[in-house]
CSV table of C-alpha atoms in Angstrom, one decimal:
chain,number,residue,atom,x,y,z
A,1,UNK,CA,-27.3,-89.8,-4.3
A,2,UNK,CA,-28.6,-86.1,-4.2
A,3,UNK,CA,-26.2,-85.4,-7.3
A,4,UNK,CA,-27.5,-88.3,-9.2
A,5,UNK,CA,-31.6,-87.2,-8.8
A,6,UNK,CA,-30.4,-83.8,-9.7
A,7,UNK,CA,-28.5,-85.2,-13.1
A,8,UNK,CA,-31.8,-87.2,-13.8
A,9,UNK,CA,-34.1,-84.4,-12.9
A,10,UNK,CA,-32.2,-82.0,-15.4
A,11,UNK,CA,-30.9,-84.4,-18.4
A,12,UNK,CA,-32.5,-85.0,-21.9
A,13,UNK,CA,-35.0,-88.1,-21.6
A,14,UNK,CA,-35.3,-90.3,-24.3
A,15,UNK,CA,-38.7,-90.0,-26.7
A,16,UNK,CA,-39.9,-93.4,-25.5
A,17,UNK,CA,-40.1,-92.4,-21.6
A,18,UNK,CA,-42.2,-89.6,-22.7
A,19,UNK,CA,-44.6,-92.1,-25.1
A,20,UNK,CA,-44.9,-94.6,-21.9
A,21,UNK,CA,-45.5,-91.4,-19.4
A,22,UNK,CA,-48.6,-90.7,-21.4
A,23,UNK,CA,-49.9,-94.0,-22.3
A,24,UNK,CA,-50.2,-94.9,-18.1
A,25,UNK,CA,-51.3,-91.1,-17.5
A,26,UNK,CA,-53.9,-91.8,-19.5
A,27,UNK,CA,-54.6,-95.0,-18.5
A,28,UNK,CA,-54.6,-93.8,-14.9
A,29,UNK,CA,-56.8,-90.9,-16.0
A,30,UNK,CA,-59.4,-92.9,-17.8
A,31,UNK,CA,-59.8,-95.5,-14.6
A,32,UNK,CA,-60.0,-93.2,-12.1
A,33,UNK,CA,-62.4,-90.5,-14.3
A,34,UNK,CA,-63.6,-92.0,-17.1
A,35,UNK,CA,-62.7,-89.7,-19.7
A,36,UNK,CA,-59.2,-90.2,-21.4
A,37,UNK,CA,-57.0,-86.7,-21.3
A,38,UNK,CA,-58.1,-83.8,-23.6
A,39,UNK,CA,-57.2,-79.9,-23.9
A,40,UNK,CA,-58.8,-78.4,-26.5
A,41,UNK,CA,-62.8,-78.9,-25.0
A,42,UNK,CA,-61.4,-76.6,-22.2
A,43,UNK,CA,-59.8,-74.6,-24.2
A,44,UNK,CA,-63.2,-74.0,-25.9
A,45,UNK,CA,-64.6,-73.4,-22.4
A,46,UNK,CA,-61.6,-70.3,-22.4
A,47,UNK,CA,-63.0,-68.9,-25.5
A,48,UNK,CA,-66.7,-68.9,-23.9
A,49,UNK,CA,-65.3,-67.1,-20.6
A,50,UNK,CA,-63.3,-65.0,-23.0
A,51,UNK,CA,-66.2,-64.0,-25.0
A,52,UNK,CA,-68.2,-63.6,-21.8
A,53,UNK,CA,-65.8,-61.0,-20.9
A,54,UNK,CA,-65.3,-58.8,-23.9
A,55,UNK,CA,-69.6,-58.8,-23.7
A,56,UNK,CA,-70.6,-61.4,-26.6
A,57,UNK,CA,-73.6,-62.2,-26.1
A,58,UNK,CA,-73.6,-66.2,-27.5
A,59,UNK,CA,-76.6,-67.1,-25.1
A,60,UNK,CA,-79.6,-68.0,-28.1
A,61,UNK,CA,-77.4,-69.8,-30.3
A,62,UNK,CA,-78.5,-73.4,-30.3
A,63,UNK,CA,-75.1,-74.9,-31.7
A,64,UNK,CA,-73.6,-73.5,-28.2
A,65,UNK,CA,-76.2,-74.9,-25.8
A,66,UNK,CA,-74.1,-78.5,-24.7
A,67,UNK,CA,-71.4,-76.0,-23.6
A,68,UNK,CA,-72.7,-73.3,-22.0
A,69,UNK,CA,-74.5,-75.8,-19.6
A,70,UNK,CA,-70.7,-76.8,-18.9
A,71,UNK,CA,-69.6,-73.2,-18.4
A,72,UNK,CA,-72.7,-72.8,-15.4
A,73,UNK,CA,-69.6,-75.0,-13.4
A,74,UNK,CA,-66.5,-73.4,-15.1
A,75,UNK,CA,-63.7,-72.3,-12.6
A,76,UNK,CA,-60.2,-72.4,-12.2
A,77,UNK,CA,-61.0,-75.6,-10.6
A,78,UNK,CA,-62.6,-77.4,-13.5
A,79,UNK,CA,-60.4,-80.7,-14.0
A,80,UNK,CA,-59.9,-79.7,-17.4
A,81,UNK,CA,-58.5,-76.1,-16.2
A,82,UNK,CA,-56.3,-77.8,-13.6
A,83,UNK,CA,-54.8,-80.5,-16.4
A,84,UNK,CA,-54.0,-77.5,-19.0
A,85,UNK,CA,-52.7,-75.2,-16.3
A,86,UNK,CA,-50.9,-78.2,-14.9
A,87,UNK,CA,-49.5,-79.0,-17.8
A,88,UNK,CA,-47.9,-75.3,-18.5
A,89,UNK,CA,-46.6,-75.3,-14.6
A,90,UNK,CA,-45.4,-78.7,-14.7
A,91,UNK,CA,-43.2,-77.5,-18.4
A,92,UNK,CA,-42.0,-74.1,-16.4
A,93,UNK,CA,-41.1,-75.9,-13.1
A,94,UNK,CA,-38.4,-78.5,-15.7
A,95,UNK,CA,-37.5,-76.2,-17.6
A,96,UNK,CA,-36.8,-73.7,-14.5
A,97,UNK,CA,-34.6,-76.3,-13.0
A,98,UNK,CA,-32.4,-77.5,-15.9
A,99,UNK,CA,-31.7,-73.5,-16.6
A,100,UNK,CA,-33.6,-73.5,-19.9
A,101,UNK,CA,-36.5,-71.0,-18.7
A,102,UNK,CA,-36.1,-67.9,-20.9
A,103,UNK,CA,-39.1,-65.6,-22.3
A,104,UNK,CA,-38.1,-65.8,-25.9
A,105,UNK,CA,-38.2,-62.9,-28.3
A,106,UNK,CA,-40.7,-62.5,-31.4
A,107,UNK,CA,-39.1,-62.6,-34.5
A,108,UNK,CA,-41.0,-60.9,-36.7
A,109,UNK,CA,-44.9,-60.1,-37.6
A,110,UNK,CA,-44.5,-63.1,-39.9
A,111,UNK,CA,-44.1,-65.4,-36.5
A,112,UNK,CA,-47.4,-63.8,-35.3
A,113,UNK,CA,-49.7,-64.4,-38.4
A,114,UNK,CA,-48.8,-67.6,-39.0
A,115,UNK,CA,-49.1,-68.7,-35.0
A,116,UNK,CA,-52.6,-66.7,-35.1
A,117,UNK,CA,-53.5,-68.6,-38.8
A,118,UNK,CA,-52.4,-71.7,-37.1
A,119,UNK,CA,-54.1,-71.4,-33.9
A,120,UNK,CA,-57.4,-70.5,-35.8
A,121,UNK,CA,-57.4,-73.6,-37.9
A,122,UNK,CA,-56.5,-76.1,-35.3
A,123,UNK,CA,-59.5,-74.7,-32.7
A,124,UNK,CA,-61.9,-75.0,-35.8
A,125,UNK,CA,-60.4,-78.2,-36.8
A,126,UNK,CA,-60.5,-79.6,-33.3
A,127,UNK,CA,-63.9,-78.6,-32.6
A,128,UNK,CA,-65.3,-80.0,-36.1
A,129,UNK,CA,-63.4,-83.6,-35.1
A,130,UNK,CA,-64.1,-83.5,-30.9
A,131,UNK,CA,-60.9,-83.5,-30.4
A,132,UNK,CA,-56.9,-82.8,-31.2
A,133,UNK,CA,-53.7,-85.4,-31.6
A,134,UNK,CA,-54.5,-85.7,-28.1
A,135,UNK,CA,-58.2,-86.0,-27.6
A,136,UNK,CA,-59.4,-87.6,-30.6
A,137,UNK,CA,-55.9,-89.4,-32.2
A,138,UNK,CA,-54.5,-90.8,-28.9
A,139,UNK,CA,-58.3,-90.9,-27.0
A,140,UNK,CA,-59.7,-92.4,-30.0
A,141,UNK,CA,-57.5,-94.7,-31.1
A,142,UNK,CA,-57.3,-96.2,-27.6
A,143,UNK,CA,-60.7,-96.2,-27.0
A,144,UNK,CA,-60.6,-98.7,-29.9
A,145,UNK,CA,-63.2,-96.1,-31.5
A,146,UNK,CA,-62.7,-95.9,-35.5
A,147,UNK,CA,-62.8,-91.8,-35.7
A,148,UNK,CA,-59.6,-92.2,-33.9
A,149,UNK,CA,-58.2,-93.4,-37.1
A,150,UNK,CA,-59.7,-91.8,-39.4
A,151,UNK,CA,-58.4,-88.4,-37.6
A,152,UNK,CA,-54.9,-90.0,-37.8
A,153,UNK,CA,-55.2,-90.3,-41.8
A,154,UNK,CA,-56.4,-87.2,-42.3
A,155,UNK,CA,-54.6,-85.6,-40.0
A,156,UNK,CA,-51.8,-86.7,-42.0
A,157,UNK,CA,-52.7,-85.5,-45.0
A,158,UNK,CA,-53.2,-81.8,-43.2
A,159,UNK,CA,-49.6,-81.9,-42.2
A,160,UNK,CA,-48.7,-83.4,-45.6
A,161,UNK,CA,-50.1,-79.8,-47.2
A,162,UNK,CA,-48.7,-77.7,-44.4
A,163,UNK,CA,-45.0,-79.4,-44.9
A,164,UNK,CA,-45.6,-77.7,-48.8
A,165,UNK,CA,-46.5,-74.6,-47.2
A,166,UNK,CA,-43.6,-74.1,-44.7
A,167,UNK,CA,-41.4,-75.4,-47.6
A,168,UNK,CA,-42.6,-72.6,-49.9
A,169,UNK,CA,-42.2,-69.5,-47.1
A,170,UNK,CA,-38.8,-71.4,-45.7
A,171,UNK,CA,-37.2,-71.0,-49.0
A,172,UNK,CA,-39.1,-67.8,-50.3
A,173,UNK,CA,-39.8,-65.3,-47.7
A,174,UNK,CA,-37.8,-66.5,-44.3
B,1,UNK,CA,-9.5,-75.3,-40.3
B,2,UNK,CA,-12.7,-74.3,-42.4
B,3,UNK,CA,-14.3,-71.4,-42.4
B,4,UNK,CA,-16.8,-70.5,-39.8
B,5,UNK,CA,-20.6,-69.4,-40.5
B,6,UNK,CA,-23.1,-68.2,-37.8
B,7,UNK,CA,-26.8,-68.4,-37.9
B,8,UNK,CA,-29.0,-67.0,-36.0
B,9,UNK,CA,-32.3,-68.7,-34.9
B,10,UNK,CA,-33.2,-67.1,-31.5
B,11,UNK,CA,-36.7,-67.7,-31.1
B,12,UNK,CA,-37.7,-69.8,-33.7
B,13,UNK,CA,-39.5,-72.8,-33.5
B,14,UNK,CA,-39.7,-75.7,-35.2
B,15,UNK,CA,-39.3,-76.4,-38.0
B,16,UNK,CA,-37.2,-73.3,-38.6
B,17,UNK,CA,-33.9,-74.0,-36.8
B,18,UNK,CA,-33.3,-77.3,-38.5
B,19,UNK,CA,-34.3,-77.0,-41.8
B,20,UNK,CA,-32.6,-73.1,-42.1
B,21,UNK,CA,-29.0,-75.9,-40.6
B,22,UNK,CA,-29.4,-78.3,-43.2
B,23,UNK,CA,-30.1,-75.8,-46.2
B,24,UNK,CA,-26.7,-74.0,-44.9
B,25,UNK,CA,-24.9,-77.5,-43.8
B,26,UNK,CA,-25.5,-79.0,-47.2
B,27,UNK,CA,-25.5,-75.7,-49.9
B,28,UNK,CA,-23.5,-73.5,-48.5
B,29,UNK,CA,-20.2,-75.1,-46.7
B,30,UNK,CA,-17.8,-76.9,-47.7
B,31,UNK,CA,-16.4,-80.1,-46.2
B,32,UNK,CA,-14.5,-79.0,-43.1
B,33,UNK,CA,-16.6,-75.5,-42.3
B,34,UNK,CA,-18.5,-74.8,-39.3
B,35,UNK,CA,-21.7,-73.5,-38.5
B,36,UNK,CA,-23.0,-71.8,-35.6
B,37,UNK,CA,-26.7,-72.2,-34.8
B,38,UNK,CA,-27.6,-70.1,-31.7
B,39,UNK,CA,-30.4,-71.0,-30.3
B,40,UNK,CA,-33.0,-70.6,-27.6
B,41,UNK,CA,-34.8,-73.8,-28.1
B,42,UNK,CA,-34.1,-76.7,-26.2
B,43,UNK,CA,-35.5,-79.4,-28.8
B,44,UNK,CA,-34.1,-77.7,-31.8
B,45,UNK,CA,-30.8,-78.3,-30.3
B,46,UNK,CA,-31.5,-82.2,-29.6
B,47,UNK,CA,-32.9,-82.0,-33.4
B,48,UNK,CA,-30.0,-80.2,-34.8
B,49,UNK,CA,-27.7,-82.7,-33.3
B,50,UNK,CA,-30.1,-86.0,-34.1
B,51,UNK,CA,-29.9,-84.9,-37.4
B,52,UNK,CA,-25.7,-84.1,-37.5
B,53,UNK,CA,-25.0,-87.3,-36.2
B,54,UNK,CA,-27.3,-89.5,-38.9
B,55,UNK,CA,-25.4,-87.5,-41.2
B,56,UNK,CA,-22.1,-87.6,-40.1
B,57,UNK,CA,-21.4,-84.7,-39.4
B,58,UNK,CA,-19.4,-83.7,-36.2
B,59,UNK,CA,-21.1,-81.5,-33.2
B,60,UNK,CA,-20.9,-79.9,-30.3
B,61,UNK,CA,-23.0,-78.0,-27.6
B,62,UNK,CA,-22.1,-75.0,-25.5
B,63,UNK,CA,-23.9,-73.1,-23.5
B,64,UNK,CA,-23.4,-69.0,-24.6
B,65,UNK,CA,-26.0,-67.8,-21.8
B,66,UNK,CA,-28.6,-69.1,-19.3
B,67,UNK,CA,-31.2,-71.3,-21.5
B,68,UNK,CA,-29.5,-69.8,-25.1
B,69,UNK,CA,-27.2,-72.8,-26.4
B,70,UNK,CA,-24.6,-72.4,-29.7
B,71,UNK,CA,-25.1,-75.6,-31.8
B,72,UNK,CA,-21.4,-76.2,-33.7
B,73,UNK,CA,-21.9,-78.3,-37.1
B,74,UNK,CA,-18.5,-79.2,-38.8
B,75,UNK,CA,-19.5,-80.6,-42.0
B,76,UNK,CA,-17.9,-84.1,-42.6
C,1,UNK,CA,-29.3,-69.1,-5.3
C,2,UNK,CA,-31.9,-67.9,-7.2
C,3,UNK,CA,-33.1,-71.0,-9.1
C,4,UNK,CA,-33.1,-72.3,-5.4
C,5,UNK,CA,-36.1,-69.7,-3.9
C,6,UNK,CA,-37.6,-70.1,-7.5
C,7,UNK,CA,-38.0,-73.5,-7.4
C,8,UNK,CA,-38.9,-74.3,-3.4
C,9,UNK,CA,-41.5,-71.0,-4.2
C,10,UNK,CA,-43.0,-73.4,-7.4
C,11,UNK,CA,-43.3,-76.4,-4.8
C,12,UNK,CA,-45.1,-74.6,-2.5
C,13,UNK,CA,-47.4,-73.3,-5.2
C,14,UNK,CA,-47.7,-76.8,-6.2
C,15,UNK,CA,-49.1,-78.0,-2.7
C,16,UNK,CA,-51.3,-75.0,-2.2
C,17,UNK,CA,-53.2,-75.5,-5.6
C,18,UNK,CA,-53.2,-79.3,-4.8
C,19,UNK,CA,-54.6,-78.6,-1.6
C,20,UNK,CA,-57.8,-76.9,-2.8
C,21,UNK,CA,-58.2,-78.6,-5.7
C,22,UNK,CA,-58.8,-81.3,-3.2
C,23,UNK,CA,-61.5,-79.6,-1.7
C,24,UNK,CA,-63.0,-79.0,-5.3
C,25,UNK,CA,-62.4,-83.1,-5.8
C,26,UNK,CA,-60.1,-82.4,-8.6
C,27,UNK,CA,-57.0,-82.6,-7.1
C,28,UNK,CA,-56.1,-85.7,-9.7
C,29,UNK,CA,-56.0,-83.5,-13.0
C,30,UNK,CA,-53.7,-81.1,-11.3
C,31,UNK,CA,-51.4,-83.6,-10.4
C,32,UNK,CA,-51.8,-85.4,-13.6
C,33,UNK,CA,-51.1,-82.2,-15.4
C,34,UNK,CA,-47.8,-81.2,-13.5
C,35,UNK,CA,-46.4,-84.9,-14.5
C,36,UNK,CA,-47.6,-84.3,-18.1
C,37,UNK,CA,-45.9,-80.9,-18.5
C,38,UNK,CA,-43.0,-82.3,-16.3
C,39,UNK,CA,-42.4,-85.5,-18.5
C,40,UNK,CA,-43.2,-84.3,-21.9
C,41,UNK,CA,-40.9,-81.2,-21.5
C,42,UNK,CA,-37.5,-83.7,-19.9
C,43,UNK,CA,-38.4,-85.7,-23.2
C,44,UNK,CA,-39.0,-82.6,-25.4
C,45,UNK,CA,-42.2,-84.8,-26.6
C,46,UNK,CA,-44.4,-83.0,-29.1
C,47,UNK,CA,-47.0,-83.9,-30.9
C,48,UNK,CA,-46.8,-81.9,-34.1
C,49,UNK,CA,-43.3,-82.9,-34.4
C,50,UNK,CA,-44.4,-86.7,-35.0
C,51,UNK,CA,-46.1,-85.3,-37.9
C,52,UNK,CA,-43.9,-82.8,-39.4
C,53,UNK,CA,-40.5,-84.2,-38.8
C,54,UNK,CA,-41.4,-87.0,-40.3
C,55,UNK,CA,-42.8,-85.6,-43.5
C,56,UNK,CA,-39.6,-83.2,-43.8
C,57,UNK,CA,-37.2,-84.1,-42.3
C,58,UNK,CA,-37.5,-87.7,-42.3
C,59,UNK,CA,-37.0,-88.3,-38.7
C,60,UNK,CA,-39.7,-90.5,-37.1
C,61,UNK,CA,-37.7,-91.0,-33.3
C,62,UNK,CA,-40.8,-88.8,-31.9
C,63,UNK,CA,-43.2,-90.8,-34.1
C,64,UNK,CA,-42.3,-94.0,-32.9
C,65,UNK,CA,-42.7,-93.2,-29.5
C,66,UNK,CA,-45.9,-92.0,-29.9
C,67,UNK,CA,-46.7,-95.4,-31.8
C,68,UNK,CA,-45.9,-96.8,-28.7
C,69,UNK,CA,-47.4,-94.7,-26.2
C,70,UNK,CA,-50.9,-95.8,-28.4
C,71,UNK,CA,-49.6,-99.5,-28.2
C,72,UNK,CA,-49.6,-99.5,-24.9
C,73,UNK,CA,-52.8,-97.5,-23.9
C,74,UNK,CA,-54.7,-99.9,-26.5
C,75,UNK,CA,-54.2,-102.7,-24.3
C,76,UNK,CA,-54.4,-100.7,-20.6
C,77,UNK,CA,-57.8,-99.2,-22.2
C,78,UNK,CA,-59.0,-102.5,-23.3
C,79,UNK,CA,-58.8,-103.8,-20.5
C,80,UNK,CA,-61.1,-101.1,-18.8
C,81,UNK,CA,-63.7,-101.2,-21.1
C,82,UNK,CA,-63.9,-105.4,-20.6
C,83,UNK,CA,-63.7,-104.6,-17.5
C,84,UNK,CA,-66.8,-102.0,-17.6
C,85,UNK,CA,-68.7,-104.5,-19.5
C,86,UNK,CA,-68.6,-107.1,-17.1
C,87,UNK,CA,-69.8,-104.8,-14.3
C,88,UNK,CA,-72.7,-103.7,-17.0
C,89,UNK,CA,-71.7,-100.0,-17.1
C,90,UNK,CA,-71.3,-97.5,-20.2
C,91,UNK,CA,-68.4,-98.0,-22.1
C,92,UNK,CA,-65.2,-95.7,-21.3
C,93,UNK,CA,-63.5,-93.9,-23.5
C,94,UNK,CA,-63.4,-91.3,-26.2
C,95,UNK,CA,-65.8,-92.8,-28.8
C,96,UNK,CA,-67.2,-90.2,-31.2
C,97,UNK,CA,-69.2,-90.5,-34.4
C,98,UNK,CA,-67.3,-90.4,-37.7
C,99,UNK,CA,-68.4,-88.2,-40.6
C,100,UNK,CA,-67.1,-85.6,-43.2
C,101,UNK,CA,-66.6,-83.4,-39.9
C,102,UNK,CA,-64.3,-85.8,-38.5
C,103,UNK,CA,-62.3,-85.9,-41.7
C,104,UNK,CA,-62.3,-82.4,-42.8
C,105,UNK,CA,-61.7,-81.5,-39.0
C,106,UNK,CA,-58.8,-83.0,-39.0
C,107,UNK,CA,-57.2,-82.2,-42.2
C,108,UNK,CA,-57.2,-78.5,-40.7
C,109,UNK,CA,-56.0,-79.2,-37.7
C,110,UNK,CA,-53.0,-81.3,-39.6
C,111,UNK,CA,-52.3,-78.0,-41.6
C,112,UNK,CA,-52.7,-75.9,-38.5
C,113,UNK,CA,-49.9,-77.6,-36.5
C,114,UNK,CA,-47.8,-77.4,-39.0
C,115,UNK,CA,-48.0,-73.6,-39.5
C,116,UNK,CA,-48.2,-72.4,-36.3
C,117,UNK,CA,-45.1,-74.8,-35.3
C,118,UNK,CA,-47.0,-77.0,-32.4
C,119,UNK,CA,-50.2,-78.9,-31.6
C,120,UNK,CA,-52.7,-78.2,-28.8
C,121,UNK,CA,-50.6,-80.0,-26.4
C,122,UNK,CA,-46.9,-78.2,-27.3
C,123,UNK,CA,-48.5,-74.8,-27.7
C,124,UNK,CA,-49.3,-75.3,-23.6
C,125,UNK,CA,-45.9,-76.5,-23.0
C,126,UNK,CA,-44.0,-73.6,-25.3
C,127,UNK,CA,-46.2,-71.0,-23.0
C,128,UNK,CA,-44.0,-72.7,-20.2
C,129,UNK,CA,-40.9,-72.6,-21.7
C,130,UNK,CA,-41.6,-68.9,-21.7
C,131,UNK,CA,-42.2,-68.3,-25.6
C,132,UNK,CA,-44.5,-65.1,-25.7
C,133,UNK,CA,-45.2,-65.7,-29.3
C,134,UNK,CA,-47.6,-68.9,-28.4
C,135,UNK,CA,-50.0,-66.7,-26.2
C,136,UNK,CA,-51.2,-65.5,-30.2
C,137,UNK,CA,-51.7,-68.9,-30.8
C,138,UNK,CA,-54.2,-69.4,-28.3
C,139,UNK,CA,-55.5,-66.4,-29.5
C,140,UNK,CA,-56.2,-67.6,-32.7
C,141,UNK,CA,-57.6,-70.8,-31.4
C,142,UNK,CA,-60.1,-69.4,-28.9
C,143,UNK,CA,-62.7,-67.7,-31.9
C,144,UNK,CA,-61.7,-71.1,-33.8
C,145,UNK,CA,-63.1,-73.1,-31.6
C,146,UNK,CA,-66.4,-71.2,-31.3
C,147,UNK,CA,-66.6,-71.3,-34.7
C,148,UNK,CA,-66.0,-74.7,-35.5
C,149,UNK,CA,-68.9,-75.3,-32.6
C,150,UNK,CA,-70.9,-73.3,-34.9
C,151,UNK,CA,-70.4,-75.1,-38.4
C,152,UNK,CA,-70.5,-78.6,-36.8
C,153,UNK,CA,-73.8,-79.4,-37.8
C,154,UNK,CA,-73.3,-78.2,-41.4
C,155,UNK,CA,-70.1,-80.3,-41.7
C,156,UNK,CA,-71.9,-83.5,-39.9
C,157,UNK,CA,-75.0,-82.9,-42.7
C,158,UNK,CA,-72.6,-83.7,-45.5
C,159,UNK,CA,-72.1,-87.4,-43.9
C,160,UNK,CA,-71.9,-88.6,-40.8
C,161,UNK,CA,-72.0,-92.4,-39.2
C,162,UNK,CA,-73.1,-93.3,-35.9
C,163,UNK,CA,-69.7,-93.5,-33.7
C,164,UNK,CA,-68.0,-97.3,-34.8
C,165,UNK,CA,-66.6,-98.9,-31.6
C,166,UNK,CA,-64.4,-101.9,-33.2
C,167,UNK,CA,-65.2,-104.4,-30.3
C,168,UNK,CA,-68.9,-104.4,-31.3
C,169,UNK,CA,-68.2,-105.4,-35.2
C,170,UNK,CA,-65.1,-108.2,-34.5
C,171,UNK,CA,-65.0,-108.6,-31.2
C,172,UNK,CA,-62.7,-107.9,-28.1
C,173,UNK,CA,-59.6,-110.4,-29.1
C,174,UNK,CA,-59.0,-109.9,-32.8
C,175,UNK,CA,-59.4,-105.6,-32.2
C,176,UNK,CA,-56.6,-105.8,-29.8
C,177,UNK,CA,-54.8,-108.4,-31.8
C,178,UNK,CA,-55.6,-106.6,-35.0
C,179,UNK,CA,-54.6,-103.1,-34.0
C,180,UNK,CA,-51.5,-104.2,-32.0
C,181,UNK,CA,-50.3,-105.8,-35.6
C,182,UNK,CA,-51.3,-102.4,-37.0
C,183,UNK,CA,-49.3,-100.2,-34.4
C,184,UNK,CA,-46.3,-102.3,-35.7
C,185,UNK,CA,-46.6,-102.3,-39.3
C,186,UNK,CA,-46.7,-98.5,-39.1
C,187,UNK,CA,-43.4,-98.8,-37.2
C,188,UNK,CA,-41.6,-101.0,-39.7
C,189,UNK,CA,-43.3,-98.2,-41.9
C,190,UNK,CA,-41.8,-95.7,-40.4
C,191,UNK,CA,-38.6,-96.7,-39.7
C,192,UNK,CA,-38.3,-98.0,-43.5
C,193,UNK,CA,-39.2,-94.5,-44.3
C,194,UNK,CA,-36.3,-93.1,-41.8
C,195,UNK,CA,-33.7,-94.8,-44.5
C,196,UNK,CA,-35.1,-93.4,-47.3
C,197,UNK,CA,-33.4,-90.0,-48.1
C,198,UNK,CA,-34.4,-86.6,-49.8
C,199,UNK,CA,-31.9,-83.4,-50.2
C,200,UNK,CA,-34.7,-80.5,-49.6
């Protein structure tokens, strides 16, 4: 019996486990708090405490006011903080106990500007459309809320031009 | 026995251990050579071997070191 | 040996952060993230990857589930919101207005996954998996964030559309009925588009 759990604990699942797991996480989510699951609007809160930190003063910019109300309650035990730091701990405890935890080298300064170019465009991107895949394509579309869709399309079309992209440094310069 | 080629993706991501397989898989060997993808990256080895067995290709999995897998392609 | 102490020392951080975040009456997202990052990594589930792997490599298997991870929530968040409306309350649920922010939002953020190899959602889980290169992702998205914040209202002044919630223009029935069908054609879609073949 114990041997069995283990196997299951530690053994590829397939996709579809993973596509149900979220669908009644966030079902379960949205009945219990009313908001569907999201990262990136607490990761935005991180960039306030961040900025906070390093002394920019963003206090008298009017585009900013919605979230610095939010950041008066900010903590490590903001609901949003707890699912993204949840998230990353519930990843290290699997991946601890099926012996695939390593910290993995950086290849090159090419890895790094392109993670730091990538990052970049999906926090403006995210906050222009209130949302990422997760927030705005999964929230949305489930929410039965049309912006949800249009995200999808477009969002397609974005990873459409980043496929050319990759293509052209895969074959050129990596 | 074929040849045997190694390539080395150690902490890349995706879509960099796949595609760097299949450009070497399909250009570079011939029917009957091997490749060795080492990697560090537990879904680029479920993606390496998704994509062998659509194509026909035969592969294996061992594990070289704790979390670091080498992904053996023999071209069909 | 160990793995052993490693992993009874991440249970007991487990119940001491659930624990106080009780207290704090937010014990729910921790628990909810922990299954999230527990699940998506056993089914190496990624968002980006339903994108991109489709568009080059011609693989949709992550696709499809996501397809029916949103097939699923359709009808479970349906049901809530009928639910809510019979009970008089607001509406639950991510619904946001549409506009050229919404679209030119998410073009970016399509081109951003690509590049920097994961979504919003992997990049968390790859910090688990103990890949050091994804803290510079975060990096990056932290100032991007602020400044998308900042040109909102210049995007949104282009065009933008009051938010459209389907159920008020056709109706509970036919939306659930009509996206349902939709969530399946794109399957047949995509697994047509699986057979299909391109030597890159």
């Amino acid at each position: 019996m114990r041997k069995i759990i283990v196997k299951l604990l530690t053994s590829d699942w397939p996709y579809w486990v993973g596509g149900v797991g979220i669908a009644v996480i966030n079902i379960g989510l949205l009945a219990l708090t009313g908001k569907p699951w999201g990262i990136t609007t607490t990761v935005t809160l991180w960039g306030f405490k961040l900025a906070n930190i390093i002394g920019v003063r963003l206090e008298n910019v009017e585009a900013f006011r919605e979230y610095l109300t939010r950041l008066a309650d900010f903590n490590f035990w903001y609901g949003g903080n707890l699912l993204n730091v949840g998230l990353i701990f519930g990843v290290l405890v699997s991946a601890i106990i099926s012996r695939e935890f390593r910290f993995k080298k950086i290849t090159g300064k090419r890895q790094v500007y392109l993670a730091l170019l990538g990052g970049l465009l999906m926090g403006y991107g995210a906050r222009l459309a209130s949302g990422c895949n997760v927030g705005a394509l999964v929230g949305g579309i489930s929410s039965l809320s049309f912006h949800g869709w249009l995200f999808l399309i477009f969002a397609l079309g974005g990873a459409w031009v980043g496929c050319q992209i990759m293509y052209v440094l895969l074959r050129r310069v990596m | 026995m074929g040849k045997k080629y190694v390539l080395d993706v150690l902490g890349e991501v995706c879509p960099v251990p796949l595609f760097k397989t299949k450009e070497k898989v399909t250009r570079e060997l011939s029917s009957g050579d091997t490749l060795l993808v080492e990697t560090d990256f537990p879904r680029a080895v479920r993606n390496i071997i998704d994509w062998s067995e659509k194509h026909g290709h035969h592969v294996k999995v061992i594990e070289i070191d704790e979390a670091c897998w080498q992904v053996q392609v023999t071209k069909k | 040996m160990k793995r052993k102490i490693l992993t009874l020392l991440l249970l007991v951080t487990f119940i001491i952060i659930l624990v106080i975040a009780w207290e704090h009456g937010s014990s729910l997202y921790w628990a909810a993230g922990v299954l999230l990052g527990f699940i998506l990594h056993r089914c190496r589930f990624c968002f980006a990857a339903a994108f991109r792997d489709l568009i080059m490599f011609r693989d949709g298997s992550v696709t499809r589930a996501v397809i029916i991870s949103l097939a699923i929530s359709t009808v479970g968040f349906a049901l809530l919101q009928y639910y809510s409306g019979l009970t008089g309350s607001d509406v639950p649920g991510n619904i946001e207005a549409v506009g050229v922010n919404t679209m030119a939002g998410a073009f970016l953020f399509g081109i951003g996954m690509v590049i920097a190899g994961c979504c919003a959602c992997s990049f968390l889980m790859r910090l688990g998996e103990g890949f050091i290169l994804f803290l510079f992702v975060l990096i990056g998205m932290l100032p991007g964030s602020l400044l998308g914040l900042l040109h909102r209202q210049w995007w949104e002044s282009i065009w933008s559309h009051p938010p459209v919630y389907f159920p008020d223009y056709l109706g509970w029935g036919i939306t659930v009925v009509v996206q349902l069908l939709t969530l399946m054609g794109l399957y047949l879609i995509v697994r047509r588009w699986e057979k299909t073949e391109r030597g890159i």
